[in-house]
Amino acid sequence: MIVLPNPENIDRAAELLRSGRLVSFPTETVYGLGADARNPAAVQRVFAAKGRPAEHPVIVHLADASALSHWARSIPAGAQALAAAFWPGPLTLILPRDASVPDVVTGGQGTVGLRVPGHPVARALLQKFAVRGGDGVAAPSANRFGGVSATTAQHVEEDFGDEIALILDGGPCQHGIESTIVAFTNDEPVLLRLGALSEGDLAQVLGHAPARARAGAPRASGTLAMHYAPRTPARLMPRDELVSALGRGKAKGHIAVLAHSISQPPLFEGTWFDAPTQDAAYAHDLYANLRALDARAADEIWIEAPPDGPEWSAVRDRLRRATHRG
Ligand code: TXA
Ligand code: MG
């Protein structure tokens, strides 16, 4: 059920979490599907609801960075600097886990993902729920495994209906794309997932860009080749290719197009979405656009490839995975 995030409903959500139920809440990146991170049966319910394989770990959301020591065995200086600079905010740190962290949270790995979100509703919920220092909310993105993430309460309801006790409605998410994930398994930072923070943002604090993850790095489901994908077959097409495909009238069947630099040709008969031309606005609308295009039940979705600049890296990453063909 979708409810307004007023104080009564925040209390109710915290109560539901305490009793082992699932609650969806907005963050500044995407909506999360939360469970009490100290309750393995509750976290198990998140995996079941998403259809997510057990070996993919989930991020623990904390009210405050001061709770870190309950979850992480050690906090390298670089991780501390990033936390000080970007929390509350769209950064997830992967750190060596404290022995008390349930295996179901970490997928049995030696590390745990931690984040202090900045959204006022997420913060209010975490502050209500986390009355003991060691409390936290385990929450993956609130979407079916492998599918398009949710950036509104309605998206969450589309995916889960009544399977979730409560969906706190905080309106559309500010960034619209997931947190940036940096792992510190030793003292050297490794970038596991590009997201709302850019490599440049990280480099300003670390003094250098973190290394990119290589094969064999810790598992992250968001790094699977195919992820964030609509059900309709989707293709990423450079502008010229898209223009000529449209011009040749090659559009057989119902084609749904997402374009940001060209406008709808006069004789085009499919579905046409104009995406924002600016990177942050594009990211903000991306998942809502993918879901809306998918809902048209077209034969194919054609997406104009975004520009090359570094500020578009996270969007390019998501679109590559959304359009990957296995
Ligand atoms: O913005 C976000 O990060 C959102 C909001 C709700 O906080 N959450 C999110 O969660 O995107 P999820 O589960 O969809 O993606 C988290 C990613 C997954 O790819 C997971 O495998 C990875 O983080 N992850 C979590 N813990 C990890 C760990 N200990 N080691 C490596 N990867 C980890
Ligand atoms: Mg996800």
CSV table of C-alpha atoms and ligand atoms in Angstrom, one decimal:
chain,number,residue,atom,x,y,z
A,1,MET,CA,0.0,0.0,0.0
A,2,ILE,CA,1.3,3.5,-0.9
A,3,VAL,CA,1.2,6.0,1.9
A,4,LEU,CA,2.4,9.5,2.6
A,5,PRO,CA,5.5,9.7,4.7
A,6,ASN,CA,3.9,11.5,7.6
A,7,PRO,CA,5.2,10.9,11.2
A,8,GLU,CA,2.5,8.2,11.8
A,9,ASN,CA,3.4,6.3,8.7
A,10,ILE,CA,7.1,6.5,9.5
A,11,ASP,CA,6.3,5.1,12.9
A,12,ARG,CA,4.3,2.3,11.3
A,13,ALA,CA,7.0,1.5,8.8
A,14,ALA,CA,9.6,1.3,11.6
A,15,GLU,CA,7.2,-1.0,13.6
A,16,LEU,CA,6.7,-3.2,10.5
A,17,LEU,CA,10.5,-3.5,10.0
A,18,ARG,CA,10.9,-4.5,13.6
A,19,SER,CA,8.4,-7.2,13.2
A,20,GLY,CA,10.2,-8.7,10.2
A,21,ARG,CA,8.1,-7.2,7.4
A,22,LEU,CA,9.2,-5.5,4.3
A,23,VAL,CA,8.9,-1.7,3.7
A,24,SER,CA,9.7,0.2,0.6
A,25,PHE,CA,11.1,3.7,1.1
A,26,PRO,CA,12.5,6.5,-1.2
A,27,THR,CA,16.2,7.4,-1.3
A,28,GLU,CA,17.8,10.2,-3.3
A,29,THR,CA,18.9,7.5,-5.8
A,30,VAL,CA,16.1,4.9,-6.3
A,31,TYR,CA,13.5,3.3,-4.1
A,32,GLY,CA,14.7,0.6,-1.7
A,33,LEU,CA,13.0,-2.6,-0.5
A,34,GLY,CA,13.9,-2.7,3.1
A,35,ALA,CA,14.1,-5.3,5.9
A,36,ASP,CA,15.7,-5.4,9.3
A,37,ALA,CA,19.3,-6.2,8.5
A,38,ARG,CA,19.8,-8.1,11.8
A,39,ASN,CA,16.9,-10.4,11.1
A,40,PRO,CA,18.0,-13.1,8.6
A,41,ALA,CA,14.4,-14.3,8.0
A,42,ALA,CA,13.3,-10.8,7.1
A,43,VAL,CA,16.3,-10.3,4.7
A,44,GLN,CA,15.4,-13.6,3.2
A,45,ARG,CA,12.0,-12.3,2.4
A,46,VAL,CA,13.6,-9.5,0.3
A,47,PHE,CA,15.4,-12.0,-1.8
A,48,ALA,CA,12.2,-14.0,-2.3
A,49,ALA,CA,10.2,-11.0,-3.2
A,50,LYS,CA,12.8,-9.8,-5.8
A,51,GLY,CA,13.6,-13.2,-7.2
A,52,ARG,CA,17.2,-12.4,-6.4
A,53,PRO,CA,19.8,-15.2,-6.2
A,54,ALA,CA,21.2,-15.7,-2.6
A,55,GLU,CA,24.8,-15.0,-3.5
A,56,HIS,CA,24.1,-11.3,-4.4
A,57,PRO,CA,24.7,-9.2,-1.2
A,58,VAL,CA,22.5,-6.3,-0.2
A,59,ILE,CA,23.4,-2.8,1.1
A,60,VAL,CA,22.8,-2.0,4.7
A,61,HIS,CA,21.4,1.5,5.2
A,62,LEU,CA,22.4,3.3,8.4
A,63,ALA,CA,21.0,6.4,10.1
A,64,ASP,CA,24.5,7.8,10.7
A,65,ALA,CA,28.2,7.1,10.0
A,66,SER,CA,28.8,6.6,13.7
A,67,ALA,CA,27.0,3.2,13.4
A,68,LEU,CA,29.8,2.0,11.0
A,69,SER,CA,31.8,0.2,13.7
A,70,HIS,CA,28.9,-2.1,14.3
A,71,TRP,CA,29.1,-3.4,10.8
A,72,ALA,CA,32.7,-3.0,9.5
A,73,ARG,CA,35.7,-4.6,11.1
A,74,SER,CA,38.1,-1.9,9.8
A,75,ILE,CA,37.6,1.5,8.0
A,76,PRO,CA,40.5,2.5,5.9
A,77,ALA,CA,41.4,6.2,5.8
A,78,GLY,CA,40.2,6.6,2.2
A,79,ALA,CA,36.8,5.1,3.2
A,80,GLN,CA,36.6,7.5,6.1
A,81,ALA,CA,37.3,10.5,3.9
A,82,LEU,CA,34.7,9.4,1.3
A,83,ALA,CA,32.1,8.9,4.1
A,84,ALA,CA,32.9,12.3,5.6
A,85,ALA,CA,32.6,14.0,2.2
A,86,PHE,CA,29.5,12.3,0.8
A,87,TRP,CA,27.3,10.9,3.6
A,88,PRO,CA,24.5,11.3,3.9
A,89,GLY,CA,24.4,10.8,0.2
A,90,PRO,CA,24.6,8.5,-2.9
A,91,LEU,CA,27.8,6.6,-1.9
A,92,THR,CA,28.0,2.9,-0.9
A,93,LEU,CA,31.2,1.6,0.8
A,94,ILE,CA,32.1,-2.0,0.7
A,95,LEU,CA,34.2,-2.8,3.8
A,96,PRO,CA,35.5,-5.9,5.7
A,97,ARG,CA,32.4,-7.1,7.6
A,98,ASP,CA,32.1,-7.3,11.4
A,99,ALA,CA,31.6,-10.9,12.5
A,100,SER,CA,28.1,-10.1,13.7
A,101,VAL,CA,26.7,-9.3,10.2
A,102,PRO,CA,24.3,-12.0,9.1
A,103,ASP,CA,25.5,-14.1,6.2
A,104,VAL,CA,22.3,-13.5,4.2
A,105,VAL,CA,23.2,-9.8,4.0
A,106,THR,CA,26.7,-10.3,2.7
A,107,GLY,CA,26.0,-13.3,0.4
A,108,GLY,CA,28.5,-15.1,2.5
A,109,GLN,CA,31.3,-12.8,1.5
A,110,GLY,CA,33.9,-11.2,3.8
A,111,THR,CA,32.6,-7.7,3.1
A,112,VAL,CA,29.5,-5.7,3.7
A,113,GLY,CA,28.0,-2.8,1.7
A,114,LEU,CA,27.1,0.3,3.8
A,115,ARG,CA,25.4,3.5,3.0
A,116,VAL,CA,23.9,6.5,4.8
A,117,PRO,CA,21.2,7.8,2.5
A,118,GLY,CA,20.4,11.5,2.3
A,119,HIS,CA,16.7,11.5,1.5
A,120,PRO,CA,14.7,13.0,4.3
A,121,VAL,CA,12.2,10.2,4.4
A,122,ALA,CA,14.9,7.5,4.4
A,123,ARG,CA,16.6,9.4,7.2
A,124,ALA,CA,13.5,9.7,9.2
A,125,LEU,CA,12.7,6.0,8.9
A,126,LEU,CA,16.3,5.0,9.8
A,127,GLN,CA,16.3,7.3,12.8
A,128,LYS,CA,13.0,5.8,14.0
A,129,PHE,CA,14.1,2.3,13.4
A,130,ALA,CA,17.7,2.3,14.5
A,131,VAL,CA,17.2,2.8,18.2
A,132,ARG,CA,20.2,0.6,19.0
A,133,GLY,CA,23.6,1.5,17.5
A,134,GLY,CA,23.8,-1.8,15.7
A,135,ASP,CA,20.5,-1.5,13.8
A,136,GLY,CA,20.3,-1.0,10.1
A,137,VAL,CA,18.0,-1.6,7.1
A,138,ALA,CA,19.1,-4.0,4.4
A,139,ALA,CA,17.7,-2.7,1.1
A,140,PRO,CA,18.3,-3.5,-2.5
A,141,SER,CA,16.6,-1.4,-5.2
A,142,ALA,CA,12.9,-2.1,-5.1
A,143,ASN,CA,12.5,-3.9,-8.4
A,144,ARG,CA,12.3,-7.4,-9.7
A,145,PHE,CA,15.8,-9.0,-10.1
A,146,GLY,CA,17.4,-7.9,-13.4
A,147,GLY,CA,14.6,-5.5,-14.2
A,148,VAL,CA,14.3,-1.7,-14.3
A,149,SER,CA,14.8,0.1,-11.0
A,150,ALA,CA,12.0,2.0,-9.3
A,151,THR,CA,12.2,5.8,-9.0
A,152,THR,CA,8.6,6.4,-7.9
A,153,ALA,CA,6.3,4.7,-5.3
A,154,GLN,CA,4.0,3.7,-8.3
A,155,HIS,CA,6.9,1.8,-9.9
A,156,VAL,CA,7.3,-0.2,-6.7
A,157,GLU,CA,3.7,-1.0,-6.6
A,158,GLU,CA,3.7,-2.1,-10.2
A,159,ASP,CA,6.5,-4.6,-9.4
A,160,PHE,CA,5.3,-5.9,-6.0
A,161,GLY,CA,1.6,-5.0,-5.4
A,162,ASP,CA,0.6,-6.2,-2.0
A,163,GLU,CA,3.7,-8.3,-1.4
A,164,ILE,CA,5.1,-5.3,0.5
A,165,ALA,CA,3.4,-4.2,3.7
A,166,LEU,CA,4.0,-0.5,3.1
A,167,ILE,CA,5.4,1.8,0.4
A,168,LEU,CA,6.4,5.3,1.7
A,169,ASP,CA,5.8,7.8,-1.1
A,170,GLY,CA,8.5,10.4,-1.3
A,171,GLY,CA,7.8,11.4,-4.9
A,172,PRO,CA,10.3,10.9,-7.8
A,173,CYS,CA,13.9,10.2,-6.7
A,174,GLN,CA,16.3,13.2,-7.1
A,175,HIS,CA,19.1,11.4,-8.9
A,176,GLY,CA,17.2,8.5,-10.5
A,177,ILE,CA,20.2,6.3,-10.7
A,178,GLU,CA,21.8,4.1,-8.0
A,179,SER,CA,24.6,5.0,-5.6
A,180,THR,CA,28.2,4.8,-6.6
A,181,ILE,CA,29.9,1.8,-5.0
A,182,VAL,CA,33.5,1.9,-3.8
A,183,ALA,CA,35.1,-1.2,-2.3
A,184,PHE,CA,38.0,-1.1,0.2
A,185,THR,CA,39.0,-4.8,0.7
A,186,ASN,CA,42.5,-3.5,1.5
A,187,ASP,CA,43.6,0.1,1.6
A,188,GLU,CA,43.1,0.7,-2.1
A,189,PRO,CA,39.7,1.8,-3.3
A,190,VAL,CA,38.1,0.0,-6.2
A,191,LEU,CA,35.1,1.4,-8.1
A,192,LEU,CA,32.5,-1.4,-8.4
A,193,ARG,CA,29.6,0.6,-9.8
A,194,LEU,CA,29.3,4.0,-11.3
A,195,GLY,CA,26.3,5.9,-10.0
A,196,ALA,CA,25.1,9.3,-8.8
A,197,LEU,CA,28.6,10.3,-7.8
A,198,SER,CA,31.1,10.6,-10.7
A,199,GLU,CA,34.7,9.4,-10.8
A,200,GLY,CA,35.7,13.0,-10.6
A,201,ASP,CA,33.8,13.5,-7.4
A,202,LEU,CA,35.6,10.6,-5.8
A,203,ALA,CA,39.0,11.7,-7.2
A,204,GLN,CA,38.6,15.1,-5.6
A,205,VAL,CA,38.5,13.5,-2.2
A,206,LEU,CA,40.9,10.5,-2.7
A,207,GLY,CA,43.5,12.5,-4.6
A,208,HIS,CA,43.2,10.0,-7.5
A,209,ALA,CA,40.5,8.1,-9.3
A,210,PRO,CA,39.8,4.7,-7.8
A,211,ALA,CA,40.8,1.6,-9.8
A,212,ARG,CA,38.1,0.1,-11.9
A,213,ALA,CA,36.8,-3.4,-10.9
A,214,ARG,CA,38.3,-6.3,-12.8
A,215,ALA,CA,36.9,-9.8,-13.2
A,216,GLY,CA,37.1,-11.6,-10.0
A,217,ALA,CA,36.3,-8.5,-8.0
A,218,PRO,CA,33.6,-8.9,-5.3
A,219,ARG,CA,30.2,-9.8,-6.9
A,220,ALA,CA,27.8,-7.0,-7.6
A,221,SER,CA,24.5,-7.9,-9.3
A,222,GLY,CA,24.4,-4.4,-10.8
A,223,THR,CA,27.6,-5.3,-12.7
A,224,LEU,CA,26.0,-8.3,-14.5
A,225,ALA,CA,26.2,-7.8,-18.3
A,226,MET,CA,22.4,-7.8,-18.5
A,227,HIS,CA,20.6,-5.8,-15.8
A,228,TYR,CA,18.2,-2.9,-15.5
A,229,ALA,CA,16.5,-4.4,-18.5
A,230,PRO,CA,13.0,-3.8,-19.9
A,231,ARG,CA,11.1,-6.9,-21.1
A,232,THR,CA,10.8,-5.5,-24.6
A,233,PRO,CA,14.0,-6.2,-26.7
A,234,ALA,CA,16.0,-2.9,-26.5
A,235,ARG,CA,18.8,-1.6,-28.8
A,236,LEU,CA,21.3,1.1,-28.2
A,237,MET,CA,21.9,3.0,-31.4
A,238,PRO,CA,24.4,5.7,-32.3
A,239,ARG,CA,22.6,8.8,-33.5
A,240,ASP,CA,23.5,8.2,-37.2
A,241,GLU,CA,22.4,4.6,-37.1
A,242,LEU,CA,19.1,5.6,-35.5
A,243,VAL,CA,18.5,8.4,-38.1
A,244,SER,CA,19.2,6.2,-41.0
A,245,ALA,CA,17.1,3.3,-39.7
A,246,LEU,CA,14.2,5.7,-39.2
A,247,GLY,CA,14.8,7.3,-42.6
A,248,ARG,CA,14.9,4.0,-44.4
A,249,GLY,CA,11.5,3.3,-42.9
A,250,LYS,CA,13.1,0.1,-41.6
A,251,ALA,CA,10.8,0.4,-38.6
A,252,LYS,CA,8.8,-2.8,-39.1
A,253,GLY,CA,6.2,-3.4,-36.5
A,254,HIS,CA,5.8,-1.1,-33.4
A,255,ILE,CA,9.0,0.7,-32.5
A,256,ALA,CA,9.3,2.7,-29.4
A,257,VAL,CA,12.1,5.3,-29.5
A,258,LEU,CA,14.0,7.2,-26.7
A,259,ALA,CA,15.9,10.0,-28.3
A,260,HIS,CA,17.6,13.1,-26.8
A,261,SER,CA,19.1,14.9,-29.8
A,262,ILE,CA,16.8,14.3,-32.7
A,263,SER,CA,13.1,14.9,-33.0
A,264,GLN,CA,10.4,12.7,-34.2
A,265,PRO,CA,10.3,12.4,-38.0
A,266,PRO,CA,7.0,13.5,-39.5
A,267,LEU,CA,6.0,10.1,-40.9
A,268,PHE,CA,7.1,8.0,-37.9
A,269,GLU,CA,4.2,6.0,-36.6
A,270,GLY,CA,5.6,4.3,-33.5
A,271,THR,CA,6.0,5.6,-30.0
A,272,TRP,CA,8.4,8.5,-29.5
A,273,PHE,CA,9.8,9.8,-26.2
A,274,ASP,CA,12.0,12.9,-26.0
A,275,ALA,CA,14.6,12.4,-23.3
A,276,PRO,CA,16.3,15.4,-21.6
A,277,THR,CA,19.5,16.7,-23.2
A,278,GLN,CA,21.3,17.4,-20.0
A,279,ASP,CA,22.9,14.4,-18.1
A,280,ALA,CA,21.4,14.9,-14.6
A,281,ALA,CA,17.9,15.4,-16.0
A,282,TYR,CA,18.4,12.4,-18.4
A,283,ALA,CA,19.4,10.2,-15.4
A,284,HIS,CA,16.5,11.5,-13.3
A,285,ASP,CA,14.0,10.3,-16.0
A,286,LEU,CA,15.8,7.2,-17.2
A,287,TYR,CA,14.1,4.4,-15.4
A,288,ALA,CA,10.7,6.0,-15.6
A,289,ASN,CA,11.2,6.3,-19.4
A,290,LEU,CA,12.4,2.7,-19.7
A,291,ARG,CA,9.3,1.5,-17.8
A,292,ALA,CA,6.9,3.7,-19.8
A,293,LEU,CA,8.5,2.5,-23.1
A,294,ASP,CA,8.2,-1.1,-21.9
A,295,ALA,CA,4.5,-0.6,-21.0
A,296,ARG,CA,3.8,0.3,-24.7
A,297,ALA,CA,4.4,-3.4,-25.5
A,298,ALA,CA,6.3,-2.4,-28.7
A,299,ASP,CA,8.2,-5.0,-30.8
A,300,GLU,CA,11.5,-3.2,-30.1
A,301,ILE,CA,12.8,-0.2,-28.1
A,302,TRP,CA,15.4,1.9,-29.9
A,303,ILE,CA,17.5,4.1,-27.7
A,304,GLU,CA,19.7,6.9,-29.1
A,305,ALA,CA,23.2,6.3,-27.5
A,306,PRO,CA,24.0,9.1,-25.0
A,307,PRO,CA,27.0,11.4,-25.5
A,308,ASP,CA,30.6,10.4,-24.7
A,309,GLY,CA,31.5,12.8,-21.9
A,310,PRO,CA,32.5,11.6,-18.4
A,311,GLU,CA,29.3,13.1,-16.9
A,312,TRP,CA,27.3,10.5,-18.9
A,313,SER,CA,29.3,7.5,-17.8
A,314,ALA,CA,26.7,6.1,-15.3
A,315,VAL,CA,23.9,6.6,-17.8
A,316,ARG,CA,25.9,4.8,-20.5
A,317,ASP,CA,26.7,2.0,-18.1
A,318,ARG,CA,23.0,1.5,-17.3
A,319,LEU,CA,21.9,1.7,-20.9
A,320,ARG,CA,24.6,-0.8,-22.0
A,321,ARG,CA,23.3,-3.3,-19.5
A,322,ALA,CA,19.6,-2.6,-20.2
A,323,THR,CA,20.2,-3.4,-23.9
A,324,HIS,CA,22.6,-6.2,-23.5
A,325,ARG,CA,21.7,-9.4,-25.5
A,326,GLY,CA,23.0,-12.5,-23.8
B,1,TXA,O1,21.3,3.6,-4.7
B,1,TXA,C1,21.4,2.4,-4.2
B,1,TXA,O2,22.5,1.9,-3.9
B,1,TXA,C2,20.1,1.7,-4.0
B,1,TXA,C3,19.4,2.3,-2.8
B,1,TXA,C4,18.1,1.6,-2.4
B,1,TXA,O3,20.2,2.5,-1.7
B,1,TXA,N1,20.4,0.3,-3.7
B,1,TXA,C5,20.8,-0.6,-4.6
B,1,TXA,O4,20.9,-1.9,-4.2
B,1,TXA,O5,21.1,-0.2,-5.8
B,1,TXA,P1,21.0,-3.1,-5.2
B,1,TXA,O6,21.0,-4.3,-4.3
B,1,TXA,O7,20.1,-3.0,-6.3
B,1,TXA,O8,22.5,-2.9,-5.7
B,1,TXA,C6,23.5,-3.0,-4.8
B,1,TXA,C7,24.7,-3.6,-5.4
B,1,TXA,C8,24.5,-5.0,-5.9
B,1,TXA,O9,25.0,-5.1,-7.2
B,1,TXA,C9,25.2,-5.8,-4.9
B,1,TXA,O10,25.7,-7.0,-5.4
B,1,TXA,C10,26.3,-4.9,-4.4
B,1,TXA,O11,25.7,-3.6,-4.4
B,1,TXA,N2,26.9,-5.2,-3.1
B,1,TXA,C11,26.2,-5.2,-1.9
B,1,TXA,N3,27.0,-5.6,-1.0
B,1,TXA,C12,28.2,-6.0,-1.5
B,1,TXA,C13,29.4,-6.5,-1.1
B,1,TXA,N4,29.6,-6.9,0.2
B,1,TXA,N5,30.4,-6.8,-2.0
B,1,TXA,C14,30.2,-6.5,-3.3
B,1,TXA,N6,29.1,-5.9,-3.8
B,1,TXA,C15,28.1,-5.7,-2.9
B,2,MG,MG,19.3,-3.1,-8.2
